[in-house]
Short mmCIF file of N, CA and C in Angstrom, two decimals:
data_model
loop_
_atom_site.label_atom_id
_atom_site.label_comp_id
_atom_site.label_asym_id
_atom_site.label_seq_id
_atom_site.Cartn_x
_atom_site.Cartn_y
_atom_site.Cartn_z
N MET A 28 0.94 -1.24 -0.09
CA MET A 28 0.04 0.18 -0.07
C MET A 28 0.82 1.38 -0.22
N THR A 29 0.31 1.73 -1.02
CA THR A 29 1.03 3.36 -1.15
C THR A 29 1.26 4.32 -0.12
N ASP A 30 1.86 5.79 -0.28
CA ASP A 30 1.29 6.69 1.56
C ASP A 30 0.33 7.09 0.89
N ALA A 31 -0.25 6.97 -0.43
CA ALA A 31 -1.53 7.93 -0.71
C ALA A 31 -2.18 6.93 -0.90
N ASP A 32 -2.55 5.92 -0.51
CA ASP A 32 -3.36 4.78 -0.44
C ASP A 32 -3.51 5.17 1.66
N ARG A 33 -2.93 4.85 2.14
CA ARG A 33 -2.78 4.88 3.22
C ARG A 33 -3.51 6.65 3.45
N THR A 34 -3.21 8.09 2.82
CA THR A 34 -3.90 8.85 3.05
C THR A 34 -4.66 8.71 2.71
N TYR A 35 -5.51 8.38 1.63
CA TYR A 35 -6.62 8.02 1.80
C TYR A 35 -7.70 7.29 2.78
N MET A 36 -7.33 6.30 2.63
CA MET A 36 -8.01 5.74 4.04
C MET A 36 -7.77 6.38 5.25
N ASN A 37 -7.25 7.22 5.28
CA ASN A 37 -7.64 8.19 6.67
C ASN A 37 -8.47 9.24 6.62
N LEU A 38 -8.26 9.56 5.22
CA LEU A 38 -9.78 10.44 5.26
C LEU A 38 -10.87 9.71 4.92
N MET A 39 -10.72 8.66 4.42
CA MET A 39 -12.18 7.92 4.08
C MET A 39 -12.80 7.76 6.13
N ILE A 40 -12.39 7.28 6.55
CA ILE A 40 -12.21 7.21 8.26
C ILE A 40 -12.89 8.22 8.66
N PHE A 41 -11.78 9.57 8.28
CA PHE A 41 -12.24 10.83 8.86
C PHE A 41 -13.45 11.27 8.25
N LYS A 42 -14.31 10.83 7.22
CA LYS A 42 -15.20 11.11 6.14
C LYS A 42 -16.40 10.29 6.92
N THR A 43 -16.51 9.48 7.41
CA THR A 43 -17.44 8.31 7.76
C THR A 43 -17.51 8.72 9.28
N MET A 44 -16.49 9.11 10.29
CA MET A 44 -16.54 9.37 11.31
C MET A 44 -17.12 10.78 11.43
N ALA A 45 -17.46 12.03 10.52
CA ALA A 45 -18.05 12.97 11.06
C ALA A 45 -18.78 13.06 10.29
N SER A 46 -19.21 12.05 9.90
CA SER A 46 -20.94 12.39 9.11
C SER A 46 -22.11 11.07 10.21
N THR A 47 -21.40 11.00 11.78
CA THR A 47 -22.14 9.99 12.64
C THR A 47 -22.02 11.29 13.88
N LYS A 48 -22.85 11.02 14.41
CA LYS A 48 -22.67 12.48 16.08
C LYS A 48 -22.35 11.42 17.07
N GLY A 49 -21.53 12.03 17.23
CA GLY A 49 -20.91 10.56 18.64
C GLY A 49 -20.24 9.94 18.36
N ARG A 50 -20.30 8.93 19.09
CA ARG A 50 -19.81 7.49 18.79
C ARG A 50 -19.59 6.63 17.89
N ILE A 51 -18.80 6.04 16.86
CA ILE A 51 -18.74 5.22 16.35
C ILE A 51 -17.63 3.92 16.60
N SER A 52 -18.83 2.86 16.34
CA SER A 52 -18.14 1.24 15.76
C SER A 52 -17.18 1.24 14.91
N VAL A 53 -16.03 0.03 15.44
CA VAL A 53 -15.32 -0.11 14.36
C VAL A 53 -15.97 -0.95 12.77
N LYS A 54 -16.99 -1.28 13.24
CA LYS A 54 -17.59 -2.70 12.64
C LYS A 54 -18.26 -1.26 11.85
N GLN A 55 -19.19 -0.30 12.04
CA GLN A 55 -19.85 0.24 11.33
C GLN A 55 -19.06 1.50 10.50
N ILE A 56 -17.83 1.89 11.15
CA ILE A 56 -16.90 2.22 10.14
C ILE A 56 -16.90 1.31 9.08
N HIS A 57 -15.87 0.15 9.15
CA HIS A 57 -16.12 -0.60 8.11
C HIS A 57 -16.80 -1.02 7.49
N GLU A 58 -17.37 -1.38 7.74
CA GLU A 58 -19.24 -1.55 6.87
C GLU A 58 -19.53 -0.32 5.88
N ALA A 59 -18.89 1.30 6.06
CA ALA A 59 -19.00 2.08 5.50
C ALA A 59 -17.93 2.37 4.77
N ILE A 60 -16.58 2.25 4.76
CA ILE A 60 -15.90 1.88 4.11
C ILE A 60 -15.36 0.52 2.83
N GLU A 61 -15.32 -0.63 3.54
CA GLU A 61 -15.55 -1.54 3.03
C GLU A 61 -15.22 -2.34 1.65
N PRO A 62 -16.56 -1.28 1.21
CA PRO A 62 -16.96 -2.34 -0.15
C PRO A 62 -16.16 -1.60 -0.68
N ASN A 63 -15.70 0.07 -0.80
CA ASN A 63 -14.28 0.49 -1.79
C ASN A 63 -13.02 0.86 -1.64
N MET A 64 -12.75 0.08 -0.57
CA MET A 64 -11.39 -0.03 -0.17
C MET A 64 -10.78 -1.03 0.17
N GLY A 65 -11.46 -2.36 0.54
CA GLY A 65 -11.10 -3.88 0.54
C GLY A 65 -10.00 -3.50 2.01
N ILE A 66 -10.50 -3.55 3.29
CA ILE A 66 -9.42 -3.02 3.81
C ILE A 66 -10.62 -4.23 5.69
N SER A 67 -9.48 -5.04 6.30
CA SER A 67 -10.10 -5.83 7.14
C SER A 67 -10.34 -4.94 8.49
N ILE A 68 -11.21 -5.56 9.13
CA ILE A 68 -11.64 -5.20 10.62
C ILE A 68 -10.28 -4.31 11.29
N ARG A 69 -9.21 -6.03 11.13
CA ARG A 69 -7.71 -6.00 12.07
C ARG A 69 -7.18 -4.40 11.59
N SER A 70 -7.04 -4.43 10.13
CA SER A 70 -6.21 -3.79 9.41
C SER A 70 -7.12 -1.92 10.00
N LEU A 71 -8.12 -2.14 9.89
CA LEU A 71 -9.24 -0.35 10.13
C LEU A 71 -8.32 -0.21 11.74
N GLN A 72 -8.80 -1.39 12.75
CA GLN A 72 -8.38 -1.27 13.98
C GLN A 72 -6.67 -0.25 13.74
N ARG A 73 -6.11 -0.95 13.40
CA ARG A 73 -4.40 -0.18 12.68
C ARG A 73 -4.48 0.57 12.74
N TYR A 74 -4.99 1.23 11.86
CA TYR A 74 -5.11 2.50 11.05
C TYR A 74 -5.66 3.82 12.51
N LEU A 75 -7.17 3.17 12.91
CA LEU A 75 -7.97 3.88 14.29
C LEU A 75 -7.03 4.12 15.23
N ASN A 76 -6.04 2.90 16.17
CA ASN A 76 -5.45 3.45 16.75
C ASN A 76 -3.50 4.65 16.49
N GLY A 77 -3.65 4.07 15.45
CA GLY A 77 -2.60 5.17 14.45
C GLY A 77 -3.09 6.55 15.21
N LEU A 78 -5.35 6.80 14.27
CA LEU A 78 -5.72 8.38 14.77
C LEU A 78 -5.24 8.64 15.80
N ALA A 79 -5.67 7.45 16.46
CA ALA A 79 -5.54 7.84 19.09
C ALA A 79 -3.98 8.45 18.70
N SER A 80 -2.97 7.83 18.22
CA SER A 80 -1.91 8.22 18.87
C SER A 80 -1.78 9.42 18.45
N TRP A 81 -1.86 10.25 17.22
CA TRP A 81 -1.61 11.65 16.41
C TRP A 81 -2.90 12.45 17.33
N GLY A 82 -3.48 11.96 18.25
CA GLY A 82 -4.36 12.52 18.80
C GLY A 82 -6.13 13.43 18.72
N MET A 83 -6.46 12.54 16.88
CA MET A 83 -7.59 13.03 16.03
C MET A 83 -8.74 12.21 16.37
N VAL A 84 -8.69 10.66 16.85
CA VAL A 84 -9.36 10.64 17.61
C VAL A 84 -9.66 10.05 18.73
N ILE A 85 -10.38 9.66 19.70
CA ILE A 85 -10.23 8.99 21.19
C ILE A 85 -10.94 8.16 20.81
N LYS A 86 -10.48 6.80 21.51
CA LYS A 86 -10.98 5.71 21.93
C LYS A 86 -11.98 5.97 22.85
N ASP A 87 -13.58 4.91 23.14
CA ASP A 87 -14.46 4.97 24.20
C ASP A 87 -14.25 3.85 25.32
N GLY A 88 -13.11 3.33 25.00
CA GLY A 88 -13.34 1.95 25.88
C GLY A 88 -14.22 1.71 25.91
N GLU A 89 -14.99 1.13 25.12
CA GLU A 89 -16.75 0.50 25.40
C GLU A 89 -16.44 -1.14 24.32
N THR A 90 -17.21 -2.12 24.75
CA THR A 90 -16.70 -3.34 23.93
C THR A 90 -18.05 -2.86 23.65
N PRO A 91 -18.55 -3.34 21.85
CA PRO A 91 -17.25 -3.15 20.91
C PRO A 91 -16.02 -1.47 20.70
N GLN A 92 -15.36 -1.82 20.75
CA GLN A 92 -14.58 -0.48 20.86
C GLN A 92 -15.35 1.06 19.98
N GLY A 93 -15.09 1.32 20.47
CA GLY A 93 -15.75 2.91 19.57
C GLY A 93 -14.70 3.84 19.96
N PHE A 94 -14.75 4.99 18.83
CA PHE A 94 -13.69 6.17 18.73
C PHE A 94 -14.72 7.43 18.37
N ILE A 95 -14.41 8.29 18.86
CA ILE A 95 -15.02 9.30 18.07
C ILE A 95 -13.84 11.02 17.95
N LEU A 96 -14.40 11.29 17.38
CA LEU A 96 -13.45 12.96 16.87
C LEU A 96 -13.33 13.69 17.53
N THR A 97 -11.48 14.01 17.37
CA THR A 97 -11.00 15.01 18.92
C THR A 97 -11.77 16.21 18.23
N GLU A 98 -11.87 17.61 19.36
CA GLU A 98 -12.25 18.60 18.92
C GLU A 98 -10.89 19.22 18.60
N HIS A 99 -9.63 18.56 18.21
CA HIS A 99 -8.69 19.14 17.70
C HIS A 99 -8.91 18.82 16.13
N ALA A 100 -9.28 18.00 15.67
CA ALA A 100 -9.50 16.88 14.52
C ALA A 100 -10.48 17.75 13.72
N LYS A 101 -11.64 17.87 14.90
CA LYS A 101 -12.95 19.23 13.82
C LYS A 101 -12.12 20.31 13.73
N GLN A 102 -11.47 20.64 14.61
CA GLN A 102 -11.55 22.69 14.60
C GLN A 102 -10.63 22.16 13.32
N LEU A 103 -9.51 21.16 12.75
CA LEU A 103 -8.26 21.43 11.42
C LEU A 103 -9.29 21.24 10.19
N PHE A 104 -10.57 20.60 10.45
CA PHE A 104 -11.11 20.03 9.51
C PHE A 104 -12.12 21.18 8.15
N LYS A 105 -11.95 22.09 10.04
CA LYS A 105 -13.74 23.10 10.05
C LYS A 105 -12.31 24.39 9.37
N GLU A 106 -11.26 24.67 9.28
CA GLU A 106 -9.97 25.19 9.05
C GLU A 106 -9.82 24.70 7.26
N LEU A 107 -9.86 23.32 6.99
CA LEU A 107 -9.48 22.71 6.14
C LEU A 107 -10.93 22.95 4.73
N ALA A 108 -11.66 23.04 5.24
CA ALA A 108 -13.12 23.59 4.52
C ALA A 108 -13.38 24.98 4.18
N ASN A 109 -12.71 25.72 5.39
CA ASN A 109 -12.95 27.49 4.92
C ASN A 109 -11.45 27.72 4.59
N GLY A 110 -10.74 27.67 4.13
CA GLY A 110 -9.27 27.76 4.38
C GLY A 110 -8.34 28.50 5.25
N CYS A 111 -7.44 28.71 5.21
CA CYS A 111 -6.92 29.79 5.77
C CYS A 111 -6.88 31.17 6.33
N ASP A 112 -6.99 31.51 6.84
CA ASP A 112 -7.26 33.38 6.73
C ASP A 112 -5.66 33.63 7.41
N ALA A 113 -5.19 32.95 8.13
CA ALA A 113 -3.75 33.59 8.89
C ALA A 113 -3.01 33.88 7.52
#
């Protein structure tokens, strides 16, 4: 998998999470992106753990594991959508 593929995968995860209010499970994300991306649940978990280590998502500690976007991620996407005025 190329860097471009990994970047696209992260963007698809963010897009799916942003369209959901509150928590979203790994299974829900997988069902939304797998038909187009061909990714296993385990690989998706690795992506989400990476995003958590970057501070972009938070694990909710429930079973099954769920995730939510951090305020930092929401602000970043808002800035990207509106353009940076700085």
